[in-house]
PDB file of C-alpha atoms and ligand atoms in Angstrom:
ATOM      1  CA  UNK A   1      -5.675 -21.902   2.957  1.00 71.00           C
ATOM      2  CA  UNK A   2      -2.879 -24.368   1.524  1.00 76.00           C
ATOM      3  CA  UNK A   3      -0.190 -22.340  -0.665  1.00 81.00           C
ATOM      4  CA  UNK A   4      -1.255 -22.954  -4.225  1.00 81.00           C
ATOM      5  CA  UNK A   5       1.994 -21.577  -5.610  1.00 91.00           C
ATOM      6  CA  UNK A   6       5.128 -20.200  -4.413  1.00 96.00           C
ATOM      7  CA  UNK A   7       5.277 -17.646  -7.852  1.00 98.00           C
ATOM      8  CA  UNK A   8       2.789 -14.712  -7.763  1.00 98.00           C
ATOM      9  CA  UNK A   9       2.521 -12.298 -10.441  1.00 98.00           C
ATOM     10  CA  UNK A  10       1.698  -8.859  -9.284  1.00 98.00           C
ATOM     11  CA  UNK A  11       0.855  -5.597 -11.790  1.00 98.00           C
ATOM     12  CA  UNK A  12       1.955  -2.178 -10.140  1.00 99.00           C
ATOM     13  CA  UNK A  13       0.082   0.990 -11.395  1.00 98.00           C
ATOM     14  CA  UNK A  14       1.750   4.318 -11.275  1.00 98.00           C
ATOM     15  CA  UNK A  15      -0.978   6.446 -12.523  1.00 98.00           C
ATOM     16  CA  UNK A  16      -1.496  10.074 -12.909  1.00 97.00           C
ATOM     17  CA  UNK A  17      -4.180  11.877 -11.381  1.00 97.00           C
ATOM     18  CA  UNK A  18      -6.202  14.643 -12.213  1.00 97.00           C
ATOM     19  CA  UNK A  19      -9.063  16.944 -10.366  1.00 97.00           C
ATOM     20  CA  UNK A  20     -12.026  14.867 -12.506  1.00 98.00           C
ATOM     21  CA  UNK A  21     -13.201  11.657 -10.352  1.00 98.00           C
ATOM     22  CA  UNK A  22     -14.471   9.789 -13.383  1.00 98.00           C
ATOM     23  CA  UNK A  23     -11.364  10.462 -15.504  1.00 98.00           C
ATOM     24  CA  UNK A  24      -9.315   8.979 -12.764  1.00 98.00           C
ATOM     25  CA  UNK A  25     -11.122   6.126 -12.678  1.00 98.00           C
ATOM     26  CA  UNK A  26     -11.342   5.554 -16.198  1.00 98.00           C
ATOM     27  CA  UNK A  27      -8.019   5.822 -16.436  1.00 98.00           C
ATOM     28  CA  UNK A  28      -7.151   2.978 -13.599  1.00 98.00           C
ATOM     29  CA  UNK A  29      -9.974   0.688 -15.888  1.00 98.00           C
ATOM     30  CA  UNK A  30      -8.391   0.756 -18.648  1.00 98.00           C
ATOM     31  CA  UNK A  31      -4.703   0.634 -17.472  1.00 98.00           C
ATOM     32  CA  UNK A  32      -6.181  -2.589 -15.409  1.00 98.00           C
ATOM     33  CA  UNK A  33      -7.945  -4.101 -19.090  1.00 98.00           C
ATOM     34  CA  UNK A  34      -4.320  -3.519 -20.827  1.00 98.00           C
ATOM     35  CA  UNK A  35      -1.969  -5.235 -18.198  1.00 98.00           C
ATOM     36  CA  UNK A  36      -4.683  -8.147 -17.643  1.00 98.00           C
ATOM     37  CA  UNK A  37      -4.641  -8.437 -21.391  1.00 98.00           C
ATOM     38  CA  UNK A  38      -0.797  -8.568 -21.981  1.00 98.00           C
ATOM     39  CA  UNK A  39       0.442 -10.179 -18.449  1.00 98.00           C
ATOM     40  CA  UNK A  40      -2.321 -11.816 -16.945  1.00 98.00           C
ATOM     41  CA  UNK A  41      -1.571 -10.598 -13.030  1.00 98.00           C
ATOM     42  CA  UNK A  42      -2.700 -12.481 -10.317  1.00 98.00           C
ATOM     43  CA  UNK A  43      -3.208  -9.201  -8.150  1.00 98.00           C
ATOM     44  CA  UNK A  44      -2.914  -5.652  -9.457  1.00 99.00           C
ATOM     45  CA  UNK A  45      -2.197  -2.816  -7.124  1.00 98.00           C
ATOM     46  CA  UNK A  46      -3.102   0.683  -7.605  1.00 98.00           C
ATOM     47  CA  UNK A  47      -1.969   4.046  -5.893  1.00 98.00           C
ATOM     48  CA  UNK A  48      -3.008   6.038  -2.795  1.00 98.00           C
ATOM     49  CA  UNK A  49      -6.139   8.558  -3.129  1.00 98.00           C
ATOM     50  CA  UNK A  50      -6.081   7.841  -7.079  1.00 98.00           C
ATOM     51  CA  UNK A  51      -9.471   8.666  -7.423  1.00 98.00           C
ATOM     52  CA  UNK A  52      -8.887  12.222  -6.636  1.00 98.00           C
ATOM     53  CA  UNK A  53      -6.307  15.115  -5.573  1.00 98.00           C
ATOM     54  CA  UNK A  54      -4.165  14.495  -2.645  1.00 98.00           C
ATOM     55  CA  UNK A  55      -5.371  17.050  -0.600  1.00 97.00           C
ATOM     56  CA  UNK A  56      -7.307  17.728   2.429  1.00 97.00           C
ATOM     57  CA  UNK A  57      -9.721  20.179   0.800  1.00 97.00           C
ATOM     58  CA  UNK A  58     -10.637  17.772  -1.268  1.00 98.00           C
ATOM     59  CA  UNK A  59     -11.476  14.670   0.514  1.00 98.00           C
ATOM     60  CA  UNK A  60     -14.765  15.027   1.744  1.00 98.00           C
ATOM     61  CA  UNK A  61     -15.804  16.108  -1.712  1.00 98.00           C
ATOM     62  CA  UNK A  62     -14.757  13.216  -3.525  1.00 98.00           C
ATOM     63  CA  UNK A  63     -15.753  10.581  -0.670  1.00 98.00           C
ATOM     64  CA  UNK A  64     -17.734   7.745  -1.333  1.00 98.00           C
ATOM     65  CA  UNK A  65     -19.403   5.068   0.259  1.00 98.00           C
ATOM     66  CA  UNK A  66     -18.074   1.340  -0.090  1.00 98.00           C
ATOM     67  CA  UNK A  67     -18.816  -0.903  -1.338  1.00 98.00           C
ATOM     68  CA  UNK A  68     -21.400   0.457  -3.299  1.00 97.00           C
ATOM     69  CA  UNK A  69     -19.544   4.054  -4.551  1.00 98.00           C
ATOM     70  CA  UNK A  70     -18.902   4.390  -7.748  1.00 98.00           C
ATOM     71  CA  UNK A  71     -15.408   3.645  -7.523  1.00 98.00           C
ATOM     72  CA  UNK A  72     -16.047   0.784  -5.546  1.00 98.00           C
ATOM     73  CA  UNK A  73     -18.124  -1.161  -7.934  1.00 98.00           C
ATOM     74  CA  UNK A  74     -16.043  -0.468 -11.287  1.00 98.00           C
ATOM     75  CA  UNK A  75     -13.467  -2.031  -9.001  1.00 98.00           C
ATOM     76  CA  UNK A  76     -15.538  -4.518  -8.229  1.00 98.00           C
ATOM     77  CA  UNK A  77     -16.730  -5.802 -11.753  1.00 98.00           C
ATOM     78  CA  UNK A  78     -12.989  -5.508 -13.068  1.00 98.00           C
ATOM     79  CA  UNK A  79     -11.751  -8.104 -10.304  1.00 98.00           C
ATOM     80  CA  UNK A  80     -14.392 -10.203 -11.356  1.00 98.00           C
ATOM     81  CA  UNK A  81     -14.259 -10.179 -15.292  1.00 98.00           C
ATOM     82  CA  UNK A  82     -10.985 -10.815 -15.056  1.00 98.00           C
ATOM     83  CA  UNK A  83     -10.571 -12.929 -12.123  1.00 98.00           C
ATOM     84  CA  UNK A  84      -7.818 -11.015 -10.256  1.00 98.00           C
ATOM     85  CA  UNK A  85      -7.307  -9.886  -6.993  1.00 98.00           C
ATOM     86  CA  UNK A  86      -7.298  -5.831  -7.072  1.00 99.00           C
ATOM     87  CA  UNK A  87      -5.891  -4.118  -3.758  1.00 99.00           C
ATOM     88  CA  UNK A  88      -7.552  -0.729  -4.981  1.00 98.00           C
ATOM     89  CA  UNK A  89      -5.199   1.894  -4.250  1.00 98.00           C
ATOM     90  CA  UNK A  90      -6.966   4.149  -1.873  1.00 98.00           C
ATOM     91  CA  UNK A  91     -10.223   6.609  -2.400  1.00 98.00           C
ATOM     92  CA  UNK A  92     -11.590   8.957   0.407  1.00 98.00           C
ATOM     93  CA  UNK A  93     -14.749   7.211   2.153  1.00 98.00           C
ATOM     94  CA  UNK A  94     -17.663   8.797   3.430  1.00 98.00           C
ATOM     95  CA  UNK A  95     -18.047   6.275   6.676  1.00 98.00           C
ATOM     96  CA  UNK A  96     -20.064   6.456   9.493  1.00 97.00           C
ATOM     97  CA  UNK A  97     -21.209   9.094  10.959  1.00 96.00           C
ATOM     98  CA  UNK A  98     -19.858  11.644   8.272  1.00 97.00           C
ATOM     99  CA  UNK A  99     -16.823  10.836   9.706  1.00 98.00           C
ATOM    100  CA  UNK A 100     -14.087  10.774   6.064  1.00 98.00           C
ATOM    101  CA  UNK A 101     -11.449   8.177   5.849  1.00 98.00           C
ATOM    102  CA  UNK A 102      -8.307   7.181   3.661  1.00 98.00           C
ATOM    103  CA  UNK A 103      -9.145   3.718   2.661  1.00 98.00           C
ATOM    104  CA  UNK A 104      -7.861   0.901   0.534  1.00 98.00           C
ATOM    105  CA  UNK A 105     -10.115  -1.103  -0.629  1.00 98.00           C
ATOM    106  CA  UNK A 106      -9.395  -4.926  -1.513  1.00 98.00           C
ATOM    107  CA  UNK A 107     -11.240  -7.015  -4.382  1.00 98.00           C
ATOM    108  CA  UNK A 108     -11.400 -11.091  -4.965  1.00 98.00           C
ATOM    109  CA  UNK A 109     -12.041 -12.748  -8.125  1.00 98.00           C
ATOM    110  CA  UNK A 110     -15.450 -12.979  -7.317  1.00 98.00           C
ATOM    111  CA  UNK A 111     -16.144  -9.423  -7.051  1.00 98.00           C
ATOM    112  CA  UNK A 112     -16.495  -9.486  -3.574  1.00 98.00           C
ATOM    113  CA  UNK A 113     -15.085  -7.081  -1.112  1.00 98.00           C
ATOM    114  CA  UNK A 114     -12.983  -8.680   1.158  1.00 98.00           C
ATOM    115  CA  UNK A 115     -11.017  -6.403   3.018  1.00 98.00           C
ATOM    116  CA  UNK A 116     -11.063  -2.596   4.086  1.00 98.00           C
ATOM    117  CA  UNK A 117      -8.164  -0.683   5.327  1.00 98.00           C
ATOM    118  CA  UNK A 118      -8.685   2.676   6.869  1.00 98.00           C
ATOM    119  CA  UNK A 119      -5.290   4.494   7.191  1.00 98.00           C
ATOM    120  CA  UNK A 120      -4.650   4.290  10.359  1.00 98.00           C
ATOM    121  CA  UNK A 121      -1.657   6.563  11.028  1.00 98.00           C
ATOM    122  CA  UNK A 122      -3.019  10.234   9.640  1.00 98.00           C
ATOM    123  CA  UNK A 123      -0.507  12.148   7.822  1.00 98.00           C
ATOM    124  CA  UNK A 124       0.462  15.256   9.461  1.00 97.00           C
ATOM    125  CA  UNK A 125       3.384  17.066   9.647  1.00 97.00           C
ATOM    126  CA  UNK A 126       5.789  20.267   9.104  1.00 97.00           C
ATOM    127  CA  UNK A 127       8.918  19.969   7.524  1.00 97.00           C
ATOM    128  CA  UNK A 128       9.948  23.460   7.563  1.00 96.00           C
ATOM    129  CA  UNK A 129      10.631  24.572   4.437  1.00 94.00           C
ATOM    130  CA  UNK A 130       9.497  21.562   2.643  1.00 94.00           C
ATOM    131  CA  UNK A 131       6.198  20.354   3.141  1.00 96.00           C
ATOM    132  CA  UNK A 132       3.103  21.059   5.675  1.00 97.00           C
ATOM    133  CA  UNK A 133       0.537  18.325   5.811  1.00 97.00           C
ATOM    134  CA  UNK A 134      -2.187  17.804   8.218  1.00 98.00           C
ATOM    135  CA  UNK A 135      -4.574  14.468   6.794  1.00 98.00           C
ATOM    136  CA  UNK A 136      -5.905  15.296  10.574  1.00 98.00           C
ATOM    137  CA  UNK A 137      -8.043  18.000   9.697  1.00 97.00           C
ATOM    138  CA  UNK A 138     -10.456  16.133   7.278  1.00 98.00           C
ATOM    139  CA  UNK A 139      -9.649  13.073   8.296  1.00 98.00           C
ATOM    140  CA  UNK A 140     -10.184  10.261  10.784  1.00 98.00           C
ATOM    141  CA  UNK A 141      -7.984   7.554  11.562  1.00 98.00           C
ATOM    142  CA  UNK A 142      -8.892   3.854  11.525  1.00 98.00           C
ATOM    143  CA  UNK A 143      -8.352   1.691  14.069  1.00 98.00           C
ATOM    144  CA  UNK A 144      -7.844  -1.950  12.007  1.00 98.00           C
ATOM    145  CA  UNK A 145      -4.860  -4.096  10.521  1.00 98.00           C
ATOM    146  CA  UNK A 146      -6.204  -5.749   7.906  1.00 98.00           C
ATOM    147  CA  UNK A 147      -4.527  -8.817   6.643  1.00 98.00           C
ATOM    148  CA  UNK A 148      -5.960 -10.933   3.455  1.00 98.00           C
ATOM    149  CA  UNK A 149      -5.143 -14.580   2.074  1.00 98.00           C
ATOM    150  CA  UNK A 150      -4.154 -14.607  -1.194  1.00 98.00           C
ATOM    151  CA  UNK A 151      -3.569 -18.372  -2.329  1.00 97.00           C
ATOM    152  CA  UNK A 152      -2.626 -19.497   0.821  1.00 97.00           C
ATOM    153  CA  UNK A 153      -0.185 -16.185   0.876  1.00 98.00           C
ATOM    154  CA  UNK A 154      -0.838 -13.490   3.796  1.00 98.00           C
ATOM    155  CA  UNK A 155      -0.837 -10.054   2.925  1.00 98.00           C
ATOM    156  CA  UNK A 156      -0.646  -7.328   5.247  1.00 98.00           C
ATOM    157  CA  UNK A 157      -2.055  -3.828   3.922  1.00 99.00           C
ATOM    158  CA  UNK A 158      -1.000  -0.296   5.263  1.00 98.00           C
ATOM    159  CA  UNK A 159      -1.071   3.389   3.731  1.00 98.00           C
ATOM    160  CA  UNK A 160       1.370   5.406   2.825  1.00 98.00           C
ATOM    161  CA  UNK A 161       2.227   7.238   6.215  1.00 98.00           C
ATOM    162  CA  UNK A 162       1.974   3.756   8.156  1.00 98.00           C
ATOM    163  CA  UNK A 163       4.778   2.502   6.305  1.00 98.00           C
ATOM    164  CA  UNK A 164       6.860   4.448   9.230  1.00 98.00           C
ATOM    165  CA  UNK A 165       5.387   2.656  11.717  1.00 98.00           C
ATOM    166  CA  UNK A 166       7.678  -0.555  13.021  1.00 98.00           C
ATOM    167  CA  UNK A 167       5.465  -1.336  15.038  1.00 97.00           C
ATOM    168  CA  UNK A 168       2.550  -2.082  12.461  1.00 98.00           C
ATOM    169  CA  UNK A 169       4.917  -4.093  10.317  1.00 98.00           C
ATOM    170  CA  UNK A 170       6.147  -6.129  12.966  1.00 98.00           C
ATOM    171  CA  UNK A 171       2.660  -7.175  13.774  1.00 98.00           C
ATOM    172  CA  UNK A 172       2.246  -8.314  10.434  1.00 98.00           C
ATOM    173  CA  UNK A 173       4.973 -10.556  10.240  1.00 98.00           C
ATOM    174  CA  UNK A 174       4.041 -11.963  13.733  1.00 97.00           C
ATOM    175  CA  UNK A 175       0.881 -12.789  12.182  1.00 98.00           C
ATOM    176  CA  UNK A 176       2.480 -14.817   9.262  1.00 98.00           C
ATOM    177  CA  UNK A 177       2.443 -11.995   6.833  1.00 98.00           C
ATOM    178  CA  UNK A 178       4.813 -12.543   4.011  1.00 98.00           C
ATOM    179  CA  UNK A 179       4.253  -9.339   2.088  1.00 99.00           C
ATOM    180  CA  UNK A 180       2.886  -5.823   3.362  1.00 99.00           C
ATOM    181  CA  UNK A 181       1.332  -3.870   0.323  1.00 99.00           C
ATOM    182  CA  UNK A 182       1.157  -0.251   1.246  1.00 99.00           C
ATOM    183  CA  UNK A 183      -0.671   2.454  -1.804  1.00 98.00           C
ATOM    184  CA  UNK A 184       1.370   5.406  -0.973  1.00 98.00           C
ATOM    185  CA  UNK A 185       1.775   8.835  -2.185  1.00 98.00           C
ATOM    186  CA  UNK A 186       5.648  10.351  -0.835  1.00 98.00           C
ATOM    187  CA  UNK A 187       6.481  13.978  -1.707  1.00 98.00           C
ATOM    188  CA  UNK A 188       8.868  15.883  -3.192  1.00 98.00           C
ATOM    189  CA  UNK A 189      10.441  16.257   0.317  1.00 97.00           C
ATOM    190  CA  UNK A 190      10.318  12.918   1.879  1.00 98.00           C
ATOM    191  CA  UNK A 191      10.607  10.632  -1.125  1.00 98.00           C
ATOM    192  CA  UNK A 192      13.971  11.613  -2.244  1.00 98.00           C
ATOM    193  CA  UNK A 193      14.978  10.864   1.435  1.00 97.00           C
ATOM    194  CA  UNK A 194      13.337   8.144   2.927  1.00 98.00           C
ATOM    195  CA  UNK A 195      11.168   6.567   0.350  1.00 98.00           C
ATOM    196  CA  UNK A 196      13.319   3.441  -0.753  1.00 98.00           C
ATOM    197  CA  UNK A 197      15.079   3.423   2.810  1.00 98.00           C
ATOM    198  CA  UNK A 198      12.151   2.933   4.951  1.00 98.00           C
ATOM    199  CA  UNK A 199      10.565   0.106   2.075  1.00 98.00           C
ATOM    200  CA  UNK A 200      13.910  -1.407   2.804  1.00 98.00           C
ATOM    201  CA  UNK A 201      13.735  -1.161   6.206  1.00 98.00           C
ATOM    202  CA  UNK A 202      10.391  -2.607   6.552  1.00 98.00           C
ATOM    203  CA  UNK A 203      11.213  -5.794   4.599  1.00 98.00           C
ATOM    204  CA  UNK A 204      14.335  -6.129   5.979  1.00 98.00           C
ATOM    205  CA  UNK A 205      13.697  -5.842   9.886  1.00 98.00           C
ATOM    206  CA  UNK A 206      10.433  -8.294   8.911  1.00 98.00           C
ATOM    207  CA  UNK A 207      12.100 -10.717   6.432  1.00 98.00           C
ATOM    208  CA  UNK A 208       9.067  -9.948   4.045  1.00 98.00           C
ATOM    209  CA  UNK A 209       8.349  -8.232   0.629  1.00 99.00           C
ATOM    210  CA  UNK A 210       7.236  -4.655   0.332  1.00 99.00           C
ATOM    211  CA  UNK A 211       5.130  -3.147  -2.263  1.00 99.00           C
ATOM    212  CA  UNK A 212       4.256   0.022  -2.616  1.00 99.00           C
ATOM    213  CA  UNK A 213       1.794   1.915  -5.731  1.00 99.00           C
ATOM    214  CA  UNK A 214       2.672   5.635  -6.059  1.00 98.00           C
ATOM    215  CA  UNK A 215       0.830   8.217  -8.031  1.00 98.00           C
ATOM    216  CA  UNK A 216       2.573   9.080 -11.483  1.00 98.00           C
ATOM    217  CA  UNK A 217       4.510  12.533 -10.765  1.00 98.00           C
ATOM    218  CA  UNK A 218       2.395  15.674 -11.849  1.00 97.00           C
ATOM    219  CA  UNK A 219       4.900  18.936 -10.928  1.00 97.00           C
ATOM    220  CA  UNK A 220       1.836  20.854 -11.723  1.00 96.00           C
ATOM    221  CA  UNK A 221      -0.536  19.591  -8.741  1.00 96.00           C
ATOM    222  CA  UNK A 222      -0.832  21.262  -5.224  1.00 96.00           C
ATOM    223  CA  UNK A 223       0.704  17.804  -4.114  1.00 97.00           C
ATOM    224  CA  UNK A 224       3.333  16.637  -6.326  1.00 98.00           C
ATOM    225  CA  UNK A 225       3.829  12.816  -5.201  1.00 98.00           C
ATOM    226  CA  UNK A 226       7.497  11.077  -5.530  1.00 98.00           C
ATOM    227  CA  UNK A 227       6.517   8.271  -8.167  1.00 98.00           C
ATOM    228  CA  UNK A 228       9.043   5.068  -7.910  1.00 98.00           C
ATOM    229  CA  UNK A 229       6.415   2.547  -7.276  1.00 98.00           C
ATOM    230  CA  UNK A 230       8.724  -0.462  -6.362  1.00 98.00           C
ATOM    231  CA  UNK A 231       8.929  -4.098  -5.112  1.00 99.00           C
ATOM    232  CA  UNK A 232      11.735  -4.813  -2.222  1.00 99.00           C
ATOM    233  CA  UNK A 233      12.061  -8.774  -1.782  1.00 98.00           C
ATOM    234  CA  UNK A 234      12.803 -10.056   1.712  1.00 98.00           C
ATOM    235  CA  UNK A 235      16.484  -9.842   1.427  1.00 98.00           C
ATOM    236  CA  UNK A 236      16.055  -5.907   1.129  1.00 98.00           C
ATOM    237  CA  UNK A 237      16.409  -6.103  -2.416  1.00 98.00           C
ATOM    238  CA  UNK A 238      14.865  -3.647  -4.784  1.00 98.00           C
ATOM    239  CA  UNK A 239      13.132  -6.412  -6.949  1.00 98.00           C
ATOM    240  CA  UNK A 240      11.622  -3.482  -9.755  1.00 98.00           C
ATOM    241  CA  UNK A 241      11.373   0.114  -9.422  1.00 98.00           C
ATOM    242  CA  UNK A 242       8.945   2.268 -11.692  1.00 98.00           C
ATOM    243  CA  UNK A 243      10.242   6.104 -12.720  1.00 98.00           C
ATOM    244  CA  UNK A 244       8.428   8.942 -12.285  1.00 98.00           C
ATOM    245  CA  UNK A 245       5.860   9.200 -14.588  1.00 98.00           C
ATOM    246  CA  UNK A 246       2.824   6.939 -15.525  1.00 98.00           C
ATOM    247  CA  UNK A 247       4.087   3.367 -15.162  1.00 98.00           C
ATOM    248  CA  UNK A 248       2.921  -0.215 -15.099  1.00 98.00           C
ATOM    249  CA  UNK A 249       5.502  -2.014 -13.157  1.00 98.00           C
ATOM    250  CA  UNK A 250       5.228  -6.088 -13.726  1.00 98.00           C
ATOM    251  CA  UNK A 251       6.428  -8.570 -11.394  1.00 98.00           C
ATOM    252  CA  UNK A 252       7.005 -12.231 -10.610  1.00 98.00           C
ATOM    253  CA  UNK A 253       7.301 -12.926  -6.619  1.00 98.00           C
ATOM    254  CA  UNK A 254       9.110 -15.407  -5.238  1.00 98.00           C
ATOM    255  CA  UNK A 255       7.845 -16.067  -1.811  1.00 98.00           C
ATOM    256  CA  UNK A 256      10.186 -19.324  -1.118  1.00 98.00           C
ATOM    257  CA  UNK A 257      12.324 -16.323  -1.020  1.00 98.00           C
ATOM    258  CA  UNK A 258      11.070 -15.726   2.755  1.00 98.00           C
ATOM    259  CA  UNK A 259      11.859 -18.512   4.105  1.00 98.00           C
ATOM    260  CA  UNK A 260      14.779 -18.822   2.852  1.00 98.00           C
ATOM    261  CA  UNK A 261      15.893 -15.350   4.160  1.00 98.00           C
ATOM    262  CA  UNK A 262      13.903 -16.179   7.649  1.00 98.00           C
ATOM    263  CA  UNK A 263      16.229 -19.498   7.760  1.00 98.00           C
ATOM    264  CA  UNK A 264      19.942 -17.985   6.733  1.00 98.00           C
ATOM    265  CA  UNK A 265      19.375 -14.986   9.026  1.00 98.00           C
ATOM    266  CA  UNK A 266      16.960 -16.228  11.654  1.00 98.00           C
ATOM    267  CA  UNK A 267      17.255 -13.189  13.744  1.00 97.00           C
ATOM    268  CA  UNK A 268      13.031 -13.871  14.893  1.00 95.00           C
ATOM    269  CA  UNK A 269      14.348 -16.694  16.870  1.00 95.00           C
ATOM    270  CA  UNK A 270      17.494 -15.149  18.362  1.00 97.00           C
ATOM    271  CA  UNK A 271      15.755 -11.744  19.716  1.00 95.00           C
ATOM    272  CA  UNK A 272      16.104 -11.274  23.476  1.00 94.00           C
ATOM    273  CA  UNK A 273      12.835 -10.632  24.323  1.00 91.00           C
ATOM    274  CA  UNK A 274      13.384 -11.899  28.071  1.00 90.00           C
ATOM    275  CA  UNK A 275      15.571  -8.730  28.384  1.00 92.00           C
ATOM    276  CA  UNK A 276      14.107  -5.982  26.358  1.00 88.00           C
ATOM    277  CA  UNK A 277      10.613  -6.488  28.226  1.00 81.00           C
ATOM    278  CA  UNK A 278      12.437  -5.715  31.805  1.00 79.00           C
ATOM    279  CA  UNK A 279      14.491  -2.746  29.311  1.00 73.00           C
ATOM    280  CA  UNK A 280      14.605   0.556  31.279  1.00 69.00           C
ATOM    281  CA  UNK A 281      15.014   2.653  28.228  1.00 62.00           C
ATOM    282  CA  UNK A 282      13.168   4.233  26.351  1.00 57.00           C
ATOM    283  CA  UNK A 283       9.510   2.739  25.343  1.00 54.00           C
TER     284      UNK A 283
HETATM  285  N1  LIG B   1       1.594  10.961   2.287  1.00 56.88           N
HETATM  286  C1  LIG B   1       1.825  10.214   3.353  1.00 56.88           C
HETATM  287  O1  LIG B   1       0.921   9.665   3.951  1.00 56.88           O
HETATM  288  C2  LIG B   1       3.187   9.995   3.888  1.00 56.88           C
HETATM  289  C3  LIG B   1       4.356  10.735   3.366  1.00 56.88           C
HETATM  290  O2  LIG B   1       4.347  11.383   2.337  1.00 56.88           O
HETATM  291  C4  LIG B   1       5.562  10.620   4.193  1.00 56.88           C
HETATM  292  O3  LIG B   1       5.543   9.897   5.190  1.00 56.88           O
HETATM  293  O4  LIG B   1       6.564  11.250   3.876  1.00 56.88           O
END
């Protein structure tokens, strides 16, 4: 598809969560009418698992089906009344063969579903005292990059954990990606450290923008996510930044920004690739 514009407007929500499915969802509806109403996004993001508690006790219990959960279709008929695209945060989804995933879900104008992203690097780890997370025990990972084409723009979408993986954003970009949205929920642990480096990272190694959609901060839940929902431009930039709390971060992109970065600094043409193929270190 042709680029219809270079300017996109794009509608962060940092919401909170709670333990009650339909309150969460509520919530995101109605945070989704006000920012349509006053901004008019083209695409809205929303926040890892914001359906339901981070947690691994409580994914199978909250899973749906999609498209036709009941997340999925209030999703659905909001992207259509109001003719946006919605990357829908994540929800857990009750997929084939019982098997539960972490999944973003992405919504066209139209109402259609047109992409699904199953998390495909699984959370688990043991930061000794800090955090001990194991998605792995609930979970299964998926096995798909999922790009979509939004006005001629290509989007790549990962979750939260996947961000750390070079490898996965690199393949994006070699596909023409010019933005990777990831929903993401950091901790208390890891955010402070590594959230804004490795967003900067990622759109700096790949010359793209970077948008993640945190959770609002709740220091009373089992899983107390970092917040900071942000917006890094291709030059590594930190375009907007959200606080901790519930948060509608609003945003104009740029995208003539990437080639303009991918032109002063053309670093994709000058990589030896001839020698790090025959490389004996490492992997
Ligand atoms: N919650 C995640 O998937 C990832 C995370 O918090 C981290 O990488 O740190």
């Amino acid at each position: 598809m042709s680029k219809v514009s270079n300017i996109m407007r794009l509608a962060l929500l940092q919401l909170k969560g709670s333990k009650d499915k339909t309150v969460n969802v509520q919530n995101a509806v109605s945070k989704i009418e006000a920012v349509v109403k006053e901004h008019q996004p083209r695409l809205i993001t929303l926040p890892e698992c914001f359906n339901a508690p981070y947690g691994t006790k409580y994914f199978r219990e909250y899973s749906e089906t999609i498209p036709d959960g009941y997340t999925s279709q209030q999703l659905s008929n909001l992207a259509k009344k109001h003719q946006v695209y919605i990357v829908g945060g994540t929800i857990p989804e009750l997929g084939e063969n019982d098997a539960i995933y972490n999944t973003c879900t992405v919504w066209a104008p139209s109402g259609d579903l047109i992409a699904k992203h199953r998390k495909m690097h699984l959370f688990d780890i043991d930061v000794k005292g800090g955090i001990r997370f194991k998605e792995s025990e609930t979970l299964s990972a998926g096995n798909d990059f999922t790009t979509i084409d939004v006005d001629g723009h290509k989007i790549g979408i990962g979750i939260c954990y996947d961000i750390r993986f070079e490898e996965m954003a690199r393949l994006y970009r070699n596909e023409g990606c010019e933005m990777i949205i990831y929903p993401a929920a950091f901790n208390m642990t890891t955010g402070p450290l590594h959230w804004e480096l490795l967003q900067r990272s990622r759109a700096n190694d790949n010359q793209l923008f970077v948008v993640t959609t945190s959770p609002a901060r709740d220091s009373s839940a089992e899983y107390v996510a970092y917040g900071h929902s942000m917006i890094v431009d291709p030059w590594a930039k930190i375009q907007k930044s959200a606080g901790d709390g519930e948060e509608t971060v609003v945003a104009d992109i740029d995208f003539s920004l990437v080639e303009q970065v991918r032109q002063q600094i053309p670093v994709f043409s000058q990589r030896r690739l001839d020698l790090y193929a025959t490389a004996r270190h490492g992997q």
